[in-house]
CSV table of C-alpha atoms and ligand atoms in Angstrom, one decimal:
chain,number,residue,atom,x,y,z
A,1,MET,CA,87.0,69.3,118.7
A,2,THR,CA,88.4,66.0,116.9
A,3,PRO,CA,86.2,63.2,117.6
A,4,SER,CA,88.1,59.9,119.1
A,5,CYS,CA,87.5,56.1,118.6
A,6,PRO,CA,85.5,54.6,121.6
A,7,SER,CA,88.1,51.8,121.8
A,8,CYS,CA,91.6,53.1,121.5
A,9,GLN,CA,90.9,57.0,122.0
A,10,ALA,CA,92.8,57.7,118.7
A,11,PRO,CA,91.1,60.8,116.8
A,12,PHE,CA,89.4,59.6,113.6
A,13,THR,CA,88.3,61.7,110.6
A,14,PRO,CA,84.4,62.7,110.3
A,15,GLY,CA,82.9,60.4,108.0
A,16,ALA,CA,84.8,57.1,108.8
A,17,GLU,CA,83.0,54.0,110.6
A,18,THR,CA,85.9,52.0,111.4
A,19,CYS,CA,89.0,53.2,113.5
A,20,GLU,CA,92.1,53.6,111.2
A,21,ARG,CA,94.3,52.7,114.1
A,22,CYS,CA,92.8,49.8,115.8
A,23,GLY,CA,90.4,48.9,113.0
A,24,ALA,CA,87.2,48.6,115.4
A,25,SER,CA,84.1,50.0,114.5
A,26,LEU,CA,83.3,53.4,115.6
A,27,LEU,CA,79.6,52.5,115.9
A,28,VAL,CA,79.4,51.2,119.3
A,29,ALA,CA,76.1,49.8,120.5
A,30,SER,CA,74.6,51.7,123.7
A,31,ALA,CA,74.0,49.6,126.5
A,32,PRO,CA,70.5,49.7,127.7
A,33,GLY,CA,70.0,51.9,131.0
A,34,SER,CA,73.7,53.3,130.5
A,35,ALA,CA,74.5,56.8,131.3
A,36,GLU,CA,76.5,57.0,128.3
A,37,PRO,CA,74.9,59.6,125.7
A,38,VAL,CA,73.4,58.3,122.7
A,39,CYS,CA,73.2,59.8,119.1
A,40,ALA,CA,70.4,61.8,118.7
A,41,VAL,CA,69.2,60.3,115.3
A,42,HIS,CA,70.3,56.6,116.0
A,43,PRO,CA,69.8,55.8,119.6
A,44,GLU,CA,71.1,52.3,119.4
A,45,TRP,CA,74.5,53.8,119.0
A,46,GLN,CA,76.7,55.6,121.5
A,47,SER,CA,77.6,59.3,120.8
A,48,VAL,CA,81.1,60.0,120.0
A,49,ALA,CA,80.9,63.8,119.9
A,50,THR,CA,78.6,66.6,120.0
A,51,CYS,CA,77.9,69.0,116.9
A,52,PRO,CA,79.4,72.3,117.9
A,53,ARG,CA,76.6,74.1,116.0
A,54,CYS,CA,73.4,72.6,117.2
A,55,GLY,CA,74.9,70.7,120.4
A,56,ALA,CA,73.1,67.2,119.2
A,57,PHE,CA,74.8,63.9,120.3
A,58,ALA,CA,76.2,62.3,117.4
A,59,CYS,CA,77.4,58.8,116.4
A,60,ALA,CA,80.0,58.3,113.7
A,61,ARG,CA,77.7,57.7,110.9
A,62,CYS,CA,76.3,61.0,111.7
A,63,LEU,CA,79.3,63.1,111.5
A,64,ARG,CA,80.8,65.2,108.7
A,65,GLN,CA,83.7,67.5,108.3
A,66,GLY,CA,82.7,71.2,108.8
A,67,PRO,CA,84.8,74.1,108.6
A,68,GLU,CA,85.0,74.3,112.5
A,69,GLY,CA,85.7,70.6,112.6
A,70,ALA,CA,83.3,67.7,113.1
A,71,ILE,CA,79.7,68.6,112.8
A,72,CYS,CA,76.5,66.8,112.6
A,73,VAL,CA,74.9,65.6,109.2
A,74,THR,CA,72.0,67.8,109.7
A,75,CYS,CA,74.1,71.1,110.0
A,76,HIS,CA,76.3,69.9,107.4
A,77,GLU,CA,73.6,69.8,104.9
A,78,ARG,CA,71.9,73.0,106.2
A,79,GLU,CA,75.1,74.9,105.8
A,80,PRO,CA,77.9,73.2,103.2
A,81,LEU,CA,81.3,74.1,103.6
A,82,GLY,CA,81.8,77.7,102.7
A,83,GLN,CA,84.7,78.9,101.1
A,84,LEU,CA,86.5,82.4,101.6
A,85,PRO,CA,88.3,83.3,98.6
A,86,TRP,CA,90.8,84.8,101.0
A,87,ASP,CA,91.5,81.4,102.3
A,88,GLN,CA,92.0,80.2,98.7
A,89,ARG,CA,95.1,82.1,98.2
A,90,GLU,CA,97.3,79.3,97.0
A,91,GLN,CA,95.0,78.5,94.0
A,92,LEU,CA,93.8,82.3,93.3
A,93,GLY,CA,96.8,84.5,94.3
A,94,THR,CA,96.9,86.7,97.2
A,95,LEU,CA,95.6,89.9,94.9
A,96,ARG,CA,92.7,88.2,93.3
A,97,ALA,CA,91.6,86.2,96.6
A,98,PHE,CA,91.7,89.7,98.4
A,99,TRP,CA,89.8,91.5,95.5
A,100,ARG,CA,87.1,88.5,95.4
A,101,THR,CA,86.8,88.5,99.1
A,102,CYS,CA,86.4,92.4,99.2
A,103,TYR,CA,83.9,92.4,96.4
A,104,GLY,CA,81.9,89.7,98.1
A,105,LEU,CA,81.8,91.5,101.7
A,106,LEU,CA,80.5,94.7,100.0
A,107,MET,CA,77.9,93.1,97.6
A,108,GLN,CA,76.6,90.1,99.4
A,109,PRO,CA,78.1,89.9,102.9
A,110,THR,CA,75.6,87.2,104.2
A,111,ASN,CA,76.6,84.8,101.4
A,112,THR,CA,80.3,85.2,101.8
A,113,LEU,CA,80.5,84.8,105.3
A,114,ARG,CA,78.0,81.8,105.4
A,115,GLY,CA,79.6,78.4,106.5
A,116,ILE,CA,83.2,79.8,106.2
A,117,ASN,CA,85.7,78.6,109.0
A,118,PRO,CA,85.3,81.4,111.6
A,119,ASP,CA,89.2,81.0,112.7
A,120,ALA,CA,92.2,81.9,110.8
A,121,PRO,CA,95.9,82.6,111.9
A,122,VAL,CA,96.2,86.0,113.0
A,123,SER,CA,99.1,86.3,110.3
A,124,SER,CA,96.4,85.7,107.8
A,125,SER,CA,94.1,88.4,109.0
A,126,MET,CA,97.0,90.8,109.4
A,127,THR,CA,97.8,90.6,105.8
A,128,PHE,CA,94.1,91.2,104.9
A,129,VAL,CA,94.3,94.5,106.8
A,130,LEU,CA,97.4,95.4,105.4
A,131,LEU,CA,96.1,95.3,101.8
A,132,SER,CA,93.0,97.0,103.0
A,133,ALA,CA,94.9,99.9,104.3
A,134,ILE,CA,97.2,100.0,101.3
A,135,ALA,CA,93.9,100.0,99.0
A,136,GLY,CA,92.4,102.8,101.4
A,137,PHE,CA,95.3,105.2,101.8
A,138,LEU,CA,97.7,104.6,99.1
A,139,THR,CA,95.6,106.3,96.2
A,140,THR,CA,94.7,109.0,98.5
A,141,GLY,CA,98.2,109.8,99.7
A,142,ILE,CA,99.7,109.6,96.0
A,143,VAL,CA,96.9,112.2,95.1
A,144,TYR,CA,97.6,114.4,98.1
A,145,THR,CA,101.4,114.2,97.6
A,146,ALA,CA,101.0,115.3,93.9
A,147,ILE,CA,98.9,118.0,94.9
A,148,ILE,CA,101.0,119.2,97.5
A,149,GLY,CA,104.0,118.9,95.0
A,150,ILE,CA,102.0,121.1,92.5
A,151,VAL,CA,100.6,123.8,94.8
A,152,LEU,CA,104.2,124.1,96.4
A,153,GLY,CA,105.5,124.4,93.0
A,154,LEU,CA,103.2,127.1,92.3
A,155,VAL,CA,103.6,129.2,95.3
A,156,PRO,CA,105.7,132.2,94.7
A,157,GLN,CA,109.2,132.5,96.3
A,158,THR,CA,107.8,133.9,99.9
A,159,ASP,CA,109.9,134.4,103.0
A,160,THR,CA,110.4,131.0,104.4
A,161,GLY,CA,112.5,132.0,107.4
A,162,GLY,CA,115.9,131.9,105.9
A,163,ALA,CA,115.3,128.3,104.9
A,164,ASP,CA,116.1,127.1,101.3
A,165,PRO,CA,112.6,127.3,99.8
A,166,LYS,CA,113.5,124.5,97.4
A,167,THR,CA,114.6,122.3,100.3
A,168,LEU,CA,111.4,122.9,102.3
A,169,LYS,CA,109.1,121.9,99.4
A,170,LEU,CA,111.0,118.6,98.5
A,171,TRP,CA,111.0,117.8,102.4
A,172,MET,CA,107.1,118.4,102.5
A,173,THR,CA,106.6,116.4,99.5
A,174,VAL,CA,108.9,113.6,100.7
A,175,GLY,CA,107.1,113.9,104.2
A,176,MET,CA,103.8,113.2,102.5
A,177,ALA,CA,105.0,110.4,100.6
A,178,ALA,CA,106.5,108.9,103.6
A,179,TRP,CA,103.1,109.4,105.3
A,180,THR,CA,101.5,107.6,102.3
A,181,VAL,CA,104.0,104.6,102.6
A,182,LEU,CA,103.9,104.3,106.4
A,183,MET,CA,100.4,104.9,107.2
A,184,PRO,CA,99.0,101.3,106.1
A,185,PHE,CA,101.7,99.8,108.5
A,186,PHE,CA,100.6,102.1,111.3
A,187,SER,CA,96.8,101.3,110.7
A,188,THR,CA,97.4,97.7,110.8
A,189,GLY,CA,99.0,97.9,114.1
A,190,MET,CA,96.0,100.2,115.4
A,191,THR,CA,93.8,97.3,113.9
A,192,LEU,CA,95.4,94.8,116.3
A,193,ALA,CA,94.9,96.9,119.0
A,194,ASN,CA,91.3,97.8,118.4
A,195,ALA,CA,90.6,94.0,117.7
A,196,GLY,CA,92.1,93.3,121.2
A,197,LEU,CA,89.7,95.8,122.9
A,198,ASP,CA,86.7,94.5,120.9
A,199,HIS,CA,87.7,91.0,121.7
A,200,LEU,CA,87.5,91.9,125.6
A,201,ILE,CA,84.0,93.3,125.1
A,202,LEU,CA,82.8,90.3,123.4
A,203,ARG,CA,84.1,88.2,125.9
A,204,MET,CA,82.0,90.2,128.4
A,205,GLY,CA,79.1,89.3,126.4
A,206,GLY,CA,79.8,85.8,126.5
A,207,VAL,CA,81.6,84.8,123.6
A,208,GLU,CA,83.8,81.8,123.9
A,209,ARG,CA,86.0,81.5,120.5
A,210,GLY,CA,89.4,83.0,120.7
A,211,PHE,CA,91.0,86.2,119.7
A,212,SER,CA,91.9,84.6,115.9
A,213,VAL,CA,88.3,84.7,115.4
A,214,THR,CA,87.6,88.4,116.4
A,215,MET,CA,90.8,89.3,114.4
A,216,ARG,CA,89.4,87.6,111.5
A,217,ALA,CA,86.0,89.2,111.7
A,218,HIS,CA,87.8,92.8,112.2
A,219,ALA,CA,90.2,92.2,109.5
A,220,LEU,CA,87.4,91.0,107.2
A,221,SER,CA,85.4,94.1,108.1
A,222,GLN,CA,88.1,96.4,106.6
A,223,ALA,CA,87.1,95.3,103.1
A,224,PRO,CA,84.9,98.7,102.6
A,225,TYR,CA,88.3,100.4,102.5
A,226,ILE,CA,89.1,99.1,99.0
A,227,VAL,CA,87.1,102.0,97.6
A,228,GLY,CA,89.7,103.8,98.5
A,229,VAL,CA,91.1,103.2,95.2
A,230,ILE,CA,88.5,106.1,94.4
A,231,PRO,CA,90.5,108.8,96.2
A,232,PHE,CA,89.2,110.6,99.0
A,233,VAL,CA,86.1,108.7,99.2
A,234,ALA,CA,87.1,105.8,101.4
A,235,VAL,CA,88.9,108.0,104.1
A,236,TYR,CA,85.4,109.3,105.0
A,237,ALA,CA,82.7,106.8,104.1
A,238,ALA,CA,84.6,103.6,104.8
A,239,PRO,CA,85.0,103.7,108.6
A,240,PHE,CA,81.1,103.7,109.0
A,241,TRP,CA,80.4,101.0,106.5
A,242,ALA,CA,83.4,98.8,108.0
A,243,MET,CA,81.9,99.1,111.3
A,244,GLY,CA,78.5,97.9,110.5
A,245,LEU,CA,80.2,95.0,108.4
A,246,ARG,CA,82.2,94.3,111.7
A,247,ALA,CA,79.1,93.9,113.9
A,248,PHE,CA,77.8,91.5,111.3
A,249,ALA,CA,81.0,89.4,111.1
A,250,TYR,CA,81.0,89.4,114.9
A,251,ARG,CA,77.7,87.9,115.1
A,252,THR,CA,78.3,85.5,112.2
A,253,LEU,CA,81.9,84.0,113.3
A,254,HIS,CA,81.4,84.2,116.8
A,255,ARG,CA,77.9,82.9,116.5
A,256,THR,CA,76.5,85.6,119.2
A,257,SER,CA,73.7,87.6,120.1
A,258,TRP,CA,73.3,91.1,117.9
A,259,GLY,CA,73.5,93.0,121.2
A,260,THR,CA,77.0,91.5,121.8
A,261,ALA,CA,78.2,91.8,118.2
A,262,LEU,CA,77.2,95.4,118.3
A,263,ALA,CA,78.8,96.3,121.6
A,264,GLY,CA,82.0,94.6,120.0
A,265,ALA,CA,82.0,96.5,117.0
A,266,LEU,CA,80.7,100.0,118.2
A,267,LEU,CA,81.7,100.5,121.9
A,268,VAL,CA,85.8,101.0,121.1
A,269,PRO,CA,85.1,103.5,118.3
A,270,VAL,CA,82.3,105.5,120.4
A,271,LEU,CA,84.4,105.7,123.2
A,272,SER,CA,87.6,106.8,121.6
A,273,CYS,CA,85.7,109.1,119.9
A,274,CYS,CA,84.1,110.4,122.8
A,275,LEU,CA,87.8,110.7,124.3
A,276,CYS,CA,89.1,112.6,121.3
A,277,GLY,CA,85.9,114.8,121.4
A,278,GLY,CA,86.7,115.3,125.1
A,279,VAL,CA,90.4,116.2,124.8
A,280,TYR,CA,89.7,118.2,121.8
A,281,GLY,CA,86.8,120.2,123.4
A,282,ALA,CA,89.2,120.8,126.6
A,283,PHE,CA,92.1,122.1,124.3
A,284,ILE,CA,89.6,124.6,122.5
A,285,PHE,CA,88.1,125.6,125.9
A,286,ALA,CA,91.4,126.1,127.6
A,287,ALA,CA,92.7,128.0,124.4
A,288,PHE,CA,89.4,129.9,124.5
A,289,LYS,CA,90.0,131.0,128.3
A,290,SER,CA,93.7,131.8,127.6
A,291,GLY,CA,92.7,134.1,124.7
A,292,LEU,CA,90.0,135.8,127.2
A,293,GLY,CA,92.7,136.1,129.8
A,294,ALA,CA,95.3,137.6,127.2
A,295,GLN,CA,92.5,140.1,126.3
A,296,GLY,CA,91.4,141.2,129.5
B,301,ZN,ZN1,90.4,52.6,117.7
B,302,ZN,ZN1,74.4,70.0,114.3
B,303,ZN,ZN1,73.7,58.7,114.3
C-alpha cells in the first residue's frame, strides 16, 4: 500500500516529509477531538498509513520503505530489508543467484527468508522451479540413460519379436534421453498446478496475500532438489525436505499460523498420495481377483 499526501492525495516515497507534487508538509497536525487516526508514536500528527506488519498508525516521519511497501520505523529496525540472492539475478547472474539461494535455503532457511519481499512475479518463481527441476532430474536422467545404453549394449542378441535389436536399443536410449529433457518442464507445470491447490487451502486458512506469494514460497521450497546433482539421492530424499521447507516458507511469506502453513504444504501431497495409493491398491486387488477367477 503506497501512502498518499494528505493535501493532494499524490503517492509519496516512505521517508519523505514534504510532498513532491504539491510541496505541502506530509506531517499534518491532528485536530483535537477529531476521529482521524493519529500516529502511534507522535499523537500530534495525523496518521498517513498503517504498517502492514504490526498494524500501527504511522505519520510520514515514522514510515520507511520495506520489502512489501511502506512499513513503520519500529518494524523496519526489527527486520531490516532482506535480500534474496534470487532477486539479485541482474548483479549475480542467474546461475550464481540460484545456487546461493538454494545454499541459503538448505543451510539457514530462517535467515534466508527473513525480511525478503514475500511477493515476486510468477515468471520469476517458475524460472526457479525449472532450474531446481533440471538440477534434480538431469544428472539422474543422464546416469540412467548411460546405464540403459550400456546394459542394452551388453545384452546378447535375443529374440526381439522381429524388430531390429539395434533400432530397439537406439529408441530406448533416445526415449530415456527425451524423458530426461522433458521431465523438468513437466515437473514445472505440475508445480504450478500444485501451488494453485495449495493456495486454495491457504486461502481457506485465512491467508490474504495473492497467488504469486504462494507460488514464490512453493518455488523456493524446491531448493532441496539441487542435491539432485548427486545422482539418485534427490529423487528420493528431496520431496520430503521440500515439503518441510514449503511449510516454513508459507508461514514466513504469508505470515500465517503453523496450522495453515502445514495444511497448505501437506494436504495436497498427502491427498494425492492416498488417491494414487487407492488407485494402485484397487488395481492390485482387481488383478489379484481376476487371477483367482482365472484359476478357479
Ligand atoms: Zn501533496
Ligand atoms: Zn510496524
Ligand atoms: Zn510518527
